[in-house]
Every structure is written in C-alpha cells, then in structure tokens.
XYZ file of N, CA and C in Angstrom:
786
model
N -5.805 -46.137 -12.883
C -5.948 -46.422 -14.130
C -6.960 -47.395 -14.912
N -8.014 -47.424 -15.740
C -9.104 -48.278 -16.168
C -8.316 -49.714 -16.651
N -9.257 -51.267 -15.569
C -9.007 -52.163 -16.340
C -9.904 -52.778 -17.021
N -9.888 -54.149 -17.527
C -10.817 -54.246 -18.398
C -11.035 -55.786 -17.700
N -12.289 -55.998 -17.832
C -12.717 -57.577 -16.997
C -13.838 -58.267 -17.913
N -13.088 -59.414 -18.441
C -13.453 -60.248 -19.226
C -14.366 -61.759 -18.410
N -15.721 -61.222 -18.106
C -16.736 -62.251 -17.559
C -17.051 -63.293 -18.036
N -16.684 -64.524 -18.237
C -17.405 -66.018 -18.572
C -19.221 -65.718 -17.792
N -20.184 -66.405 -18.721
C -21.096 -66.109 -18.538
C -21.779 -67.526 -17.426
N -21.508 -68.837 -18.275
C -22.311 -69.897 -16.902
C -21.349 -69.962 -16.412
N -22.157 -70.367 -15.292
C -21.320 -70.356 -13.944
C -20.659 -69.527 -13.044
N -20.863 -68.392 -13.957
C -20.212 -67.501 -13.371
C -20.704 -66.227 -13.169
N -21.795 -65.694 -14.104
C -22.466 -64.906 -14.186
C -24.221 -65.230 -13.672
N -24.238 -66.222 -14.379
C -25.912 -67.215 -13.794
C -25.788 -68.465 -14.083
N -26.931 -69.192 -13.774
C -26.795 -70.924 -14.221
C -28.003 -71.015 -14.556
N -28.350 -71.198 -16.102
C -29.670 -71.168 -16.673
C -30.083 -69.807 -16.570
N -31.479 -69.557 -15.857
C -31.941 -68.587 -16.062
C -31.930 -67.585 -14.775
N -31.462 -68.436 -13.751
C -30.998 -67.583 -12.517
C -29.398 -66.952 -12.284
N -29.566 -65.581 -12.109
C -28.444 -64.762 -12.176
C -27.825 -65.255 -10.802
N -26.677 -64.887 -10.426
C -26.306 -65.795 -9.238
C -25.854 -64.563 -8.117
N -25.814 -65.215 -7.029
C -25.965 -63.623 -6.093
C -24.817 -63.167 -5.755
N -25.166 -61.568 -5.786
C -24.318 -60.420 -6.105
C -23.246 -60.020 -7.309
N -23.859 -60.980 -8.296
C -23.218 -60.209 -9.568
C -23.676 -59.002 -10.070
N -24.735 -58.841 -9.656
C -25.425 -57.895 -10.496
C -24.734 -56.224 -9.362
N -24.758 -56.642 -8.716
C -23.775 -55.446 -7.683
C -21.965 -55.080 -7.939
N -22.013 -56.566 -8.286
C -20.359 -56.665 -8.713
C -19.763 -55.876 -9.686
N -21.053 -55.915 -11.329
C -20.678 -55.590 -12.231
C -20.676 -54.059 -12.156
N -21.714 -53.627 -11.131
C -21.689 -52.519 -11.519
C -20.730 -51.877 -10.367
N -20.318 -52.403 -9.059
C -19.101 -51.684 -8.773
C -18.010 -51.430 -9.498
N -17.519 -52.632 -10.632
C -16.599 -52.436 -11.213
C -16.900 -51.037 -12.027
N -17.769 -51.202 -12.691
C -18.051 -50.226 -13.936
C -18.343 -48.521 -13.088
N -18.031 -48.732 -12.018
C -18.435 -46.926 -11.419
C -16.916 -46.794 -10.839
N -16.148 -47.807 -10.516
C -14.689 -47.718 -10.931
C -13.888 -47.320 -12.070
N -14.784 -47.344 -13.049
C -14.162 -47.209 -14.360
C -13.516 -47.857 -14.991
N -13.741 -49.430 -14.829
C -13.320 -50.157 -15.296
C -14.113 -50.859 -16.525
N -13.478 -51.279 -17.563
C -14.491 -52.056 -18.836
C -14.884 -53.294 -18.572
N -16.228 -53.513 -18.499
C -16.380 -55.023 -18.471
C -17.091 -55.587 -19.995
N -16.908 -56.820 -20.215
C -17.110 -57.481 -21.340
C -17.452 -58.942 -20.889
N -18.304 -59.657 -21.852
C -19.199 -60.751 -21.398
C -18.934 -61.546 -22.319
N -18.181 -63.036 -21.955
C -17.701 -64.060 -23.324
C -17.796 -65.373 -22.737
N -18.417 -65.916 -23.566
C -18.818 -67.288 -23.070
C -18.665 -67.872 -24.732
N -18.143 -69.573 -24.139
C -17.794 -70.402 -25.462
C -19.014 -70.839 -25.614
N -20.095 -70.617 -25.390
C -21.448 -71.473 -26.065
C -22.034 -71.172 -27.071
N -22.062 -71.989 -27.896
C -22.716 -71.759 -29.290
C -23.806 -71.906 -29.621
N -24.704 -72.172 -28.765
C -26.079 -72.175 -29.164
C -26.991 -71.239 -29.016
N -26.369 -70.072 -28.713
C -27.351 -69.128 -28.643
C -26.444 -67.589 -29.394
N -26.909 -66.511 -29.699
C -26.587 -65.475 -30.478
C -26.119 -64.475 -29.743
N -25.467 -63.711 -30.092
C -25.225 -62.422 -28.656
C -25.953 -61.814 -29.215
N -27.126 -61.384 -29.523
C -27.839 -60.531 -29.517
C -29.424 -61.384 -28.259
N -29.379 -62.833 -28.673
C -29.965 -63.823 -27.578
C -29.611 -62.982 -26.203
N -27.636 -63.051 -25.769
C -26.925 -62.461 -24.522
C -27.467 -61.420 -24.035
N -27.189 -60.441 -25.075
C -27.648 -59.224 -24.565
C -29.056 -59.045 -23.820
N -29.986 -59.707 -24.706
C -31.439 -60.118 -24.232
C -31.803 -60.433 -22.821
N -30.763 -61.754 -22.571
C -30.624 -62.480 -21.288
C -29.948 -61.674 -20.080
N -29.121 -61.032 -20.322
C -28.352 -60.122 -19.664
C -29.354 -59.164 -18.916
N -29.980 -58.511 -20.127
C -31.006 -57.384 -19.654
C -31.896 -57.728 -18.862
N -32.290 -58.636 -19.307
C -33.336 -59.685 -18.444
C -33.654 -59.866 -17.385
N -31.969 -60.441 -16.587
C -31.353 -60.362 -15.497
C -31.147 -59.238 -14.689
N -31.192 -58.166 -15.630
C -30.930 -56.779 -14.601
C -29.338 -56.291 -14.419
N -28.763 -56.901 -15.949
C -27.383 -56.321 -15.982
C -27.658 -55.576 -17.349
N -27.026 -54.257 -17.564
C -26.769 -53.446 -18.797
C -25.923 -54.175 -19.646
N -26.353 -54.366 -21.196
C -25.230 -54.875 -22.163
C -25.746 -54.442 -23.031
N -25.047 -54.674 -23.864
C -25.087 -53.823 -25.690
C -24.527 -55.240 -26.412
N -24.312 -54.966 -27.941
C -24.094 -56.018 -28.382
C -22.591 -56.151 -28.412
N -22.100 -54.726 -28.451
C -20.104 -54.735 -28.423
C -20.035 -55.278 -26.842
N -20.744 -55.342 -26.038
C -20.345 -55.978 -24.747
C -20.222 -57.063 -24.683
N -20.824 -58.352 -25.876
C -20.855 -59.676 -25.853
C -19.888 -60.284 -27.095
N -18.990 -61.340 -26.492
C -18.743 -61.941 -27.357
C -18.582 -63.475 -27.197
N -19.035 -64.157 -28.420
C -19.148 -65.779 -28.098
C -18.368 -66.166 -29.207
N -18.294 -67.714 -29.199
C -17.130 -68.646 -29.839
C -17.617 -68.450 -31.493
N -18.912 -68.362 -31.543
C -19.948 -68.134 -32.850
C -18.992 -66.880 -33.371
N -18.876 -65.937 -32.692
C -18.081 -64.117 -33.402
C -16.869 -64.713 -33.577
N -16.368 -65.163 -32.665
C -14.639 -65.755 -33.329
C -14.348 -66.482 -34.269
N -15.343 -67.264 -34.349
C -15.183 -68.368 -35.741
C -15.620 -67.592 -36.681
N -16.685 -66.824 -36.866
C -17.078 -66.052 -37.922
C -16.000 -64.933 -38.294
N -14.880 -64.248 -37.495
C -13.905 -63.769 -37.849
C -12.776 -64.034 -38.195
N -12.688 -65.367 -37.479
C -11.460 -66.286 -37.979
C -11.583 -66.477 -39.618
N -13.029 -67.281 -39.969
C -13.147 -67.666 -41.415
C -13.279 -66.430 -42.215
N -13.534 -65.198 -41.881
C -13.403 -64.208 -42.772
C -12.155 -63.630 -43.222
N -11.071 -64.123 -42.170
C -9.470 -63.843 -42.304
C -9.218 -64.623 -43.350
N -9.688 -65.838 -43.224
C -9.014 -66.992 -44.227
C -10.103 -67.530 -45.644
N -11.128 -67.172 -45.848
C -11.413 -67.899 -46.881
C -11.306 -66.993 -48.370
N -11.083 -67.941 -49.039
C -11.835 -66.928 -50.486
C -12.769 -67.043 -50.836
N -13.526 -66.195 -51.911
C -14.814 -65.626 -52.121
C -15.795 -67.571 -52.240
N -14.571 -68.129 -53.069
C -15.479 -69.244 -53.809
C -15.580 -70.414 -52.758
N -14.767 -70.238 -51.690
C -14.991 -71.433 -50.622
C -16.151 -71.516 -49.715
N -16.474 -72.572 -49.446
C -17.561 -72.820 -48.633
C -17.250 -73.708 -47.675
N -18.365 -73.610 -46.397
C -18.344 -74.445 -45.191
C -19.291 -75.331 -44.638
N -19.173 -76.423 -44.319
C -20.441 -77.244 -43.834
C -20.588 -77.026 -42.249
N -21.223 -77.213 -41.720
C -21.671 -76.846 -40.099
C -22.538 -77.603 -39.425
N -22.191 -78.133 -38.551
C -22.449 -79.210 -37.646
C -22.520 -78.250 -35.957
N -24.078 -77.675 -36.052
C -24.738 -76.701 -35.061
C -25.574 -76.907 -34.952
N -26.426 -75.849 -34.019
C -27.894 -75.230 -34.163
C -27.763 -74.003 -34.420
N -29.302 -73.334 -34.790
C -29.660 -71.900 -35.733
C -28.277 -71.360 -35.272
N -28.231 -70.789 -33.928
C -27.369 -69.612 -33.508
C -26.130 -69.574 -34.301
N -25.726 -70.816 -34.508
C -24.150 -70.705 -35.356
C -24.568 -70.370 -36.617
N -25.309 -70.869 -37.338
C -25.711 -70.341 -38.941
C -25.444 -69.268 -38.995
N -26.923 -68.367 -38.192
C -27.313 -67.252 -37.876
C -25.981 -66.421 -38.013
N -25.367 -66.478 -36.986
C -24.191 -65.541 -36.833
C -22.976 -66.079 -37.795
N -22.543 -66.885 -38.475
C -21.615 -67.062 -39.285
C -22.541 -66.500 -40.621
N -23.846 -66.301 -40.823
C -24.445 -66.244 -42.076
C -24.053 -64.133 -42.272
N -24.716 -64.134 -40.831
C -24.384 -62.411 -40.551
C -23.075 -61.918 -40.921
N -22.331 -62.803 -40.910
C -20.753 -62.046 -41.255
C -20.825 -62.475 -42.649
N -21.506 -62.922 -43.275
C -21.123 -62.893 -44.447
C -20.507 -64.450 -45.496
N -20.525 -65.397 -44.549
C -19.638 -66.706 -44.531
C -20.692 -67.507 -45.022
N -20.510 -68.104 -46.348
C -20.808 -69.142 -47.041
C -20.968 -70.390 -46.972
N -21.953 -70.880 -46.873
C -22.115 -72.229 -46.004
C -23.044 -72.847 -47.150
N -22.241 -74.416 -47.072
C -23.480 -75.541 -47.911
C -23.774 -76.802 -46.640
N -24.163 -77.125 -47.700
C -25.052 -78.460 -47.072
C -24.340 -79.661 -47.674
N -23.374 -79.570 -48.643
C -23.099 -80.645 -49.395
C -21.935 -81.139 -48.773
N -21.362 -82.107 -48.712
C -20.114 -82.193 -47.568
C -19.153 -82.190 -48.682
N -18.834 -82.722 -49.832
C -17.898 -82.394 -50.440
C -17.357 -81.381 -51.686
N -18.271 -80.488 -51.092
C -18.421 -78.745 -51.443
C -17.522 -78.012 -50.312
N -17.315 -78.354 -49.135
C -16.593 -77.949 -48.492
C -15.285 -77.794 -48.262
N -14.856 -76.783 -48.046
C -13.442 -76.358 -47.545
C -13.065 -76.354 -46.100
N -14.432 -75.741 -45.318
C -14.146 -76.210 -43.927
C -15.132 -76.798 -43.359
N -14.958 -77.097 -42.193
C -16.251 -77.469 -41.442
C -15.926 -77.062 -39.834
N -17.103 -76.163 -39.608
C -17.292 -76.101 -38.413
C -18.399 -77.167 -37.373
N -17.410 -77.325 -36.310
C -18.192 -78.040 -35.591
C -18.398 -77.388 -34.151
N -19.819 -77.090 -33.946
C -20.440 -76.236 -32.742
C -21.007 -77.510 -31.825
N -21.892 -77.113 -30.891
C -22.516 -77.859 -29.755
C -23.405 -78.240 -30.841
N -24.150 -79.450 -31.040
C -25.451 -79.898 -31.148
C -26.274 -80.742 -30.615
N -27.596 -80.432 -29.872
C -27.994 -81.031 -29.271
C -29.044 -82.246 -30.593
N -29.006 -81.863 -31.351
C -29.615 -83.263 -32.529
C -28.276 -83.757 -33.046
N -27.407 -83.943 -32.325
C -25.881 -84.623 -33.575
C -26.319 -85.829 -33.639
N -26.027 -86.354 -34.560
C -25.949 -87.578 -35.195
C -25.139 -88.431 -36.241
N -25.392 -89.603 -36.239
C -24.332 -90.551 -37.265
C -24.009 -89.561 -38.611
N -25.472 -89.402 -39.493
C -25.113 -88.519 -40.657
C -24.333 -87.796 -40.503
N -24.516 -86.306 -39.567
C -23.663 -85.351 -39.322
C -22.073 -85.682 -39.054
N -21.972 -86.485 -38.369
C -20.512 -86.865 -38.383
C -20.143 -87.418 -39.492
N -20.669 -88.326 -40.242
C -20.358 -88.900 -41.774
C -20.053 -87.846 -42.245
N -21.244 -86.802 -42.455
C -21.001 -85.613 -43.497
C -19.758 -84.843 -43.511
N -19.292 -84.863 -41.780
C -17.790 -84.019 -41.464
C -16.758 -84.594 -41.890
N -16.880 -86.360 -41.735
C -15.949 -86.841 -41.928
C -15.640 -86.850 -43.910
N -16.591 -86.836 -44.569
C -16.265 -87.056 -46.092
C -16.323 -85.649 -46.186
N -16.179 -84.569 -45.878
C -15.626 -83.026 -46.263
C -14.167 -83.140 -45.884
N -13.709 -84.006 -44.617
C -12.442 -84.207 -44.507
C -11.715 -85.040 -44.954
N -12.250 -86.176 -45.488
C -11.828 -86.879 -46.692
C -11.487 -87.132 -47.584
N -12.663 -86.488 -48.045
C -12.860 -86.126 -49.734
C -12.188 -84.637 -50.177
N -12.493 -84.076 -49.627
C -11.869 -82.651 -49.566
C -10.794 -81.821 -49.094
N -10.434 -82.600 -48.051
C -9.181 -82.078 -47.151
C -9.493 -80.955 -46.340
N -11.044 -80.593 -45.756
C -11.309 -79.920 -45.325
C -10.673 -79.487 -44.016
N -10.559 -78.089 -43.786
C -10.220 -77.717 -42.277
C -11.122 -77.724 -40.967
N -11.046 -78.483 -40.343
C -11.656 -78.665 -38.840
C -11.535 -77.715 -38.231
N -12.899 -77.140 -38.075
C -12.632 -75.901 -37.012
C -13.927 -76.167 -36.248
N -13.825 -76.152 -34.506
C -14.448 -76.208 -33.399
C -14.513 -74.742 -32.613
N -15.847 -74.366 -32.524
C -16.423 -73.349 -31.406
C -15.575 -73.295 -30.441
N -15.618 -74.448 -29.852
C -15.037 -74.060 -28.270
C -14.756 -75.831 -27.625
N -13.750 -75.616 -27.014
C -13.098 -77.243 -26.257
C -14.176 -77.729 -25.360
N -15.058 -77.016 -24.839
C -15.928 -77.580 -23.150
C -16.808 -78.869 -23.557
N -16.594 -79.624 -22.481
C -16.521 -80.954 -22.715
C -17.998 -81.138 -22.122
N -18.741 -79.904 -21.126
C -19.828 -80.010 -20.742
C -19.988 -78.303 -20.443
N -21.734 -78.420 -20.419
C -22.357 -76.921 -19.743
C -23.197 -77.592 -18.565
N -22.507 -76.226 -17.509
C -23.041 -76.655 -16.054
C -24.914 -76.315 -16.645
N -25.443 -76.682 -15.956
C -26.737 -76.808 -16.080
C -27.550 -77.003 -13.998
N -28.926 -76.383 -14.132
C -28.925 -76.303 -12.334
C -28.913 -77.458 -11.893
N -29.297 -78.319 -12.759
C -29.377 -80.021 -12.112
C -28.234 -80.472 -12.622
N -27.299 -80.414 -12.909
C -26.205 -80.725 -13.431
C -25.643 -80.527 -14.568
N -25.211 -81.320 -15.260
C -24.156 -80.909 -16.738
C -25.083 -81.256 -18.262
N -24.164 -80.924 -19.081
C -24.978 -81.460 -20.218
C -23.612 -81.697 -21.200
N -23.298 -82.798 -21.665
C -22.313 -82.681 -23.091
C -22.472 -81.652 -23.953
N -21.225 -80.923 -24.137
C -21.015 -79.569 -24.899
C -20.314 -79.854 -26.323
N -19.495 -78.629 -26.810
C -19.030 -78.847 -28.060
C -17.751 -80.477 -28.355
N -17.333 -80.715 -26.745
C -16.262 -81.283 -26.838
C -16.275 -82.568 -26.941
N -17.718 -82.954 -26.847
C -18.244 -84.189 -26.989
C -18.251 -84.524 -28.550
N -18.964 -83.402 -29.187
C -18.260 -83.597 -30.597
C -17.420 -83.491 -31.226
N -16.218 -83.009 -30.956
C -14.679 -82.910 -31.227
C -14.036 -84.264 -30.849
N -14.459 -85.025 -29.589
C -14.074 -86.362 -29.606
C -14.805 -87.143 -30.521
N -15.640 -87.093 -30.606
C -16.654 -88.199 -31.630
C -15.676 -87.883 -33.571
N -15.645 -86.534 -33.391
C -14.593 -86.632 -35.101
C -13.328 -87.060 -34.682
N -12.598 -86.383 -33.833
C -10.792 -86.864 -33.594
C -11.214 -88.328 -33.639
N -12.308 -89.179 -33.146
C -12.227 -90.496 -32.745
C -12.315 -90.968 -33.837
N -13.020 -90.543 -35.260
C -13.255 -91.122 -36.791
C -12.160 -90.664 -37.126
N -11.650 -89.459 -37.082
C -10.327 -89.328 -38.140
C -8.869 -90.165 -37.347
N -8.549 -90.113 -36.384
C -7.456 -90.599 -35.361
C -6.624 -89.469 -35.124
N -7.149 -87.999 -35.876
C -6.382 -86.458 -35.615
C -6.958 -85.333 -34.763
N -6.217 -84.283 -34.431
C -6.802 -83.598 -34.073
C -7.359 -82.137 -34.298
N -8.702 -81.823 -34.299
C -9.300 -80.854 -35.263
C -8.075 -79.711 -35.332
N -7.910 -79.161 -36.534
C -7.237 -77.787 -36.770
C -7.028 -76.697 -35.952
N -8.275 -76.385 -35.529
C -8.741 -74.934 -35.036
C -9.437 -75.263 -33.809
N -9.247 -74.617 -32.917
C -10.706 -74.156 -31.399
C -10.535 -72.857 -31.590
N -11.993 -72.417 -31.717
C -11.919 -71.090 -31.615
C -12.034 -69.932 -30.780
N -12.880 -70.447 -29.862
C -13.421 -69.982 -28.080
C -12.021 -69.682 -27.202
N -12.556 -69.906 -25.733
C -11.585 -69.782 -24.705
C -11.022 -71.124 -24.754
N -9.479 -71.273 -24.935
C -8.550 -70.796 -24.707
C -7.853 -69.804 -25.620
N -8.150 -69.821 -27.022
C -7.412 -69.739 -27.964
C -6.366 -68.017 -28.272
N -5.404 -68.264 -28.548
C -5.167 -67.038 -29.140
C -5.714 -65.748 -29.956
N -6.968 -66.292 -31.018
C -7.637 -65.610 -31.557
C -8.448 -64.825 -31.182
N -9.210 -65.828 -29.912
C -10.217 -65.204 -29.154
C -9.629 -64.127 -28.250
N -8.156 -64.534 -27.304
C -7.617 -63.377 -26.953
C -7.086 -62.041 -27.225
N -6.525 -62.384 -28.771
C -6.513 -61.335 -29.502
C -7.521 -60.034 -29.873
N -8.634 -60.669 -30.109
C -9.390 -60.256 -30.577
C -10.518 -59.110 -29.281
N -10.475 -60.234 -27.891
C -10.889 -59.640 -26.880
C -10.161 -58.300 -26.535
N -8.736 -58.761 -26.195
C -8.097 -58.059 -25.553
C -7.592 -56.573 -26.321
N -7.054 -56.855 -27.810
C -7.391 -55.818 -28.690
C -7.590 -55.063 -29.235
N -9.230 -55.605 -29.600
C -9.820 -55.380 -30.633
C -11.292 -54.574 -30.148
N -11.036 -55.254 -28.751
C -12.708 -54.914 -27.599
C -12.461 -53.717 -26.751
N -11.711 -54.457 -25.846
C -11.155 -53.667 -24.466
C -10.190 -52.769 -25.250
N -9.072 -52.841 -25.948
C -8.005 -52.353 -26.291
C -7.389 -51.732 -25.506
N -6.569 -52.336 -24.302
C -6.074 -52.615 -23.651
C -4.962 -53.768 -23.340
N -3.781 -53.549 -22.732
C -2.996 -54.336 -22.934
C -3.354 -56.070 -22.108
N -2.913 -56.819 -22.359
C -3.209 -58.008 -21.483
C -2.953 -57.671 -19.975
N -1.911 -57.319 -19.626
C -1.693 -57.131 -18.125
C -2.656 -56.252 -17.050
N -3.623 -55.335 -18.371
C -4.139 -54.438 -17.537
C -6.062 -55.227 -17.784
N -5.819 -56.432 -18.124
C -7.060 -57.127 -17.889
C -6.976 -58.513 -17.000
N -8.498 -58.643 -16.755
C -8.646 -59.878 -15.589
C -9.623 -60.657 -16.600
N -9.282 -62.083 -16.600
C -10.310 -62.746 -17.234
C -10.984 -63.431 -15.575
N -12.440 -63.648 -15.987
C -12.949 -64.221 -14.290
C -13.957 -65.407 -15.119
N -13.805 -66.351 -14.490
C -14.364 -67.371 -15.259
C -14.654 -68.753 -13.945
N -15.093 -70.136 -14.252
C -15.266 -70.766 -13.067
C -14.311 -72.368 -14.242
N -13.826 -71.882 -15.119
C -13.037 -73.120 -15.855
C -11.831 -72.931 -15.970
N -11.037 -74.018 -15.326
C -9.478 -73.832 -15.186
C -9.185 -73.983 -16.764
N -9.782 -74.981 -17.764
C -9.366 -75.646 -18.814
C -9.327 -74.328 -19.804
N -10.401 -73.878 -19.884
C -10.895 -72.802 -20.644
C -10.409 -71.207 -20.247
N -11.448 -70.404 -19.084
C -10.646 -69.249 -18.687
C -10.013 -68.916 -17.870
N -9.401 -69.613 -17.135
C -7.732 -69.435 -16.583
C -6.771 -70.432 -17.578
N -6.939 -70.845 -18.380
C -5.906 -71.345 -18.985
C -5.748 -69.936 -20.587
N -6.759 -69.487 -20.616
C -6.668 -68.231 -21.558
C -6.080 -67.224 -20.855
N -6.048 -67.368 -19.728
C -5.624 -65.861 -18.841
C -4.054 -66.195 -18.560
N -3.751 -67.513 -18.883
C -2.098 -67.689 -18.577
C -1.581 -67.916 -19.471
N -2.576 -68.278 -20.444
C -1.545 -68.423 -21.657
C -0.921 -67.162 -22.609
N -1.912 -66.166 -22.178
C -1.863 -64.798 -22.852
C -1.558 -63.684 -22.137
N -0.862 -63.683 -21.066
C -0.432 -63.060 -20.027
C -2.160 -61.729 -19.645
N -3.098 -62.720 -19.250
C -4.305 -62.021 -18.550
C -4.378 -62.418 -17.134
N -4.185 -61.483 -16.343
C -4.778 -61.970 -14.991
C -5.845 -62.742 -14.430
N -5.892 -63.994 -14.002
C -6.986 -65.020 -13.924
C -7.902 -64.520 -12.318
N -8.924 -64.734 -12.230
C -9.781 -65.174 -11.364
C -10.771 -66.388 -11.561
N -10.626 -67.092 -11.008
C -11.333 -68.233 -10.929
C -12.462 -68.330 -9.760
N -13.596 -68.666 -9.610
C -15.098 -68.460 -9.159
C -15.246 -69.759 -9.292
N -15.923 -70.418 -7.668
C -16.303 -71.365 -7.508
C -17.851 -71.780 -7.735
N -18.534 -71.023 -8.179
C -19.629 -70.769 -8.386
C -20.204 -71.574 -9.156
N -19.239 -72.682 -10.589
C -19.456 -73.320 -11.301
C -19.222 -74.443 -11.071
N -18.503 -75.224 -11.982
C -18.163 -76.374 -12.174
C -16.981 -76.866 -11.746
N -15.822 -76.090 -11.552
C -14.708 -76.512 -10.790
C -14.960 -76.811 -9.536
N -14.186 -77.345 -8.670
C -14.016 -77.955 -7.146
C -12.925 -77.901 -6.573
N -12.640 -77.876 -5.746
C -11.453 -77.737 -4.742
C -10.484 -78.356 -5.219
N -10.485 -79.882 -5.299
C -9.948 -81.013 -5.989
C -9.229 -80.539 -7.270
N -9.968 -80.401 -8.215
C -9.624 -79.566 -9.321
C -8.773 -78.640 -9.462
N -8.749 -77.530 -8.543
C -7.670 -76.493 -8.733
C -6.587 -77.204 -7.576
N -6.229 -78.350 -6.523
C -5.208 -78.442 -6.595
C -4.404 -79.362 -7.460
N -5.271 -80.172 -8.090
C -4.808 -81.028 -9.019
C -4.280 -80.345 -10.518
N -4.742 -79.146 -10.958
C -4.566 -78.914 -12.128
C -3.408 -77.875 -12.231
N -3.187 -78.249 -13.940
C -1.696 -77.447 -14.385
C -1.896 -76.019 -14.044
N -3.477 -76.093 -14.442
C -3.954 -73.976 -14.659
C -3.988 -73.486 -13.139
N -2.836 -72.879 -12.683
C -3.062 -72.219 -11.483
C -3.582 -71.119 -11.516
N -5.079 -70.312 -11.107
C -5.363 -69.030 -11.416
C -4.586 -67.944 -10.285
N -4.100 -66.674 -10.934
C -3.662 -65.703 -10.201
C -4.574 -65.440 -8.640
N -6.024 -65.806 -8.577
C -6.950 -65.316 -7.765
C -8.085 -66.641 -7.909
N -8.245 -67.093 -6.834
C -9.928 -67.676 -6.275
C -10.703 -67.203 -5.442
N -12.010 -66.979 -5.771
C -13.094 -66.413 -5.406
C -14.228 -67.240 -5.227
N -15.410 -67.627 -4.105
C -16.016 -68.057 -3.885
C -17.150 -67.810 -4.981
N -16.876 -66.388 -5.441
C -18.275 -66.167 -6.552
C -17.821 -64.699 -6.929
N -18.944 -64.338 -7.738
C -18.361 -62.722 -8.369
C -18.784 -61.659 -7.412
N -19.524 -62.253 -6.172
C -19.931 -61.548 -5.313
C -18.860 -60.971 -4.303
N -17.384 -61.727 -4.560
C -16.365 -61.247 -3.832
C -15.430 -60.530 -4.364
N -16.113 -59.699 -5.930
C -14.766 -59.263 -6.760
C -14.021 -58.136 -5.995
N -14.947 -57.276 -5.077
C -14.387 -56.145 -4.609
C -13.083 -56.620 -3.860
N -13.005 -57.568 -3.878
C -11.784 -58.066 -2.426
C -10.612 -58.141 -3.131
N -10.574 -58.113 -4.952
C -9.355 -57.892 -5.476
C -8.552 -56.835 -5.133
N -7.065 -57.112 -5.056
C -6.467 -55.846 -5.178
C -5.998 -55.139 -6.827
N -6.883 -54.571 -7.008
C -6.407 -54.061 -8.358
C -5.617 -52.936 -8.688
N -4.685 -52.684 -9.112
C -3.965 -51.839 -9.562
C -3.081 -51.662 -10.978
C-alpha cells in the first residue's frame, strides 16, 4: 500500500545550495516503490515556486503541488477566518507578501487598520516594524499569527535567527503568546498536508526532518510516523534529552531504504 512521505527541506534535503548526499536517489527510491512524496518547509522567505525551481535545479523532480510552506498554510488559515473588509499587517519578506496576495488576502500598511498581524522571518526586522505590530494589537486587538516557530535556520557555516526570534520580540513586548503558529508542528498544517494533499490517513504517513520541536513534534502530536535525520541541526545529546522521541533516527535521507515500511 502506498505511503505518504513529508520531507523537510533545510537540513534534510539540502543545506543552502548543496543537496545532501544520497537524497536524490532516496526520493527516486520512494517514488519507484509507489509512495507519495511532498516537501514541507517552515521557511517563509521563499515562495513555493522558488522551492520548485530550487529542487529542479538540484536534480529533484517537483511541481507546485508537491511543495508546501508556512506562507501557504498561513494564507489558507486567513482565507478561512477573514471577512472581506478585514485586513492584515505583515512583517516578513517579499515571498510572504506575494503568496498572501496570490491567495487574495487583503493587506494593509496601516497598523490601526489591521485585524490580523502576520509575523514571518524578516532579515530587515527593526523597531518600527515591532512597534507597528504592537500598535495593531494594542489599538485594534489584532489577532497575531506567526508563520513558523523555528528559532534558527541552518546554513553551511552555522545558523541564522529565524521567525522564532521575531515571535520572541513580540511576546516580550506584549507579555502574551502569539495567537497561532501556522507551520510545523500545527494541526492546521498537518491536516492540510495529510487530508488535502496526500489524501491519506496519518498512520499511513511519515514525516522526515531534522528538527525535534517542529518536524518530529508534528508527527507525534498528529499520529504521523516520524523519522529524524541527523544531517541538520539536531545533535545526539538533543535526542537524548528531548521529550519529542522520533519513531526512527537515521544519519541522513541516504538511509531511508532501511525503514521497515508496512
């Protein structure tokens, strides 16, 4: 019976512009076995089309239907929640703005007009943007939505602060947690990928990733089998001390054929 494989990207399929050893062959192996493969990244600074182009450039066959990112999940959530007259103030980069606009989400640059604030990874984040988000929350009781909880993003020479740092700045200002986090490990994300895209049951799916608190937690929380790969940010010590215990631990995607898939 065909299974579904949800593959993380950064630290799992590639790091920056370098595909990890054996990944292309492992994806081909899964597809040849009749399994469904999709790619799911929390990273909000590139569009789904950008990821399709990158994967193809690395020799991996991919279409827009195969790629999910936190921007897309955020747009789907807002489409469900918003009324036509409501508007969103966005902290993020061009990719986030583009994908929200592509889904018909009404945006505003005026904080006091905002009914929602979206916090995404923004490498030009500053005090003005933080104050704008705060004013939307304080003056208009805007709902605060974050694209993803990742504290850092892996790079070839280390890590960079990700959306989690912007969530931290906002929560430090308000003293309250954000209302929703859209990407992994949220239930909304799991439901869209499992029910709407893979069209399988959670038990018939595997999530493969390098982060315990997002990839592995999403699987555990929502009944998906979990595969931790040690090619990204997670260390052996982190595995030992984490409350999020994966079903399987592999050195990398290269060893995916070792799974006892049933």
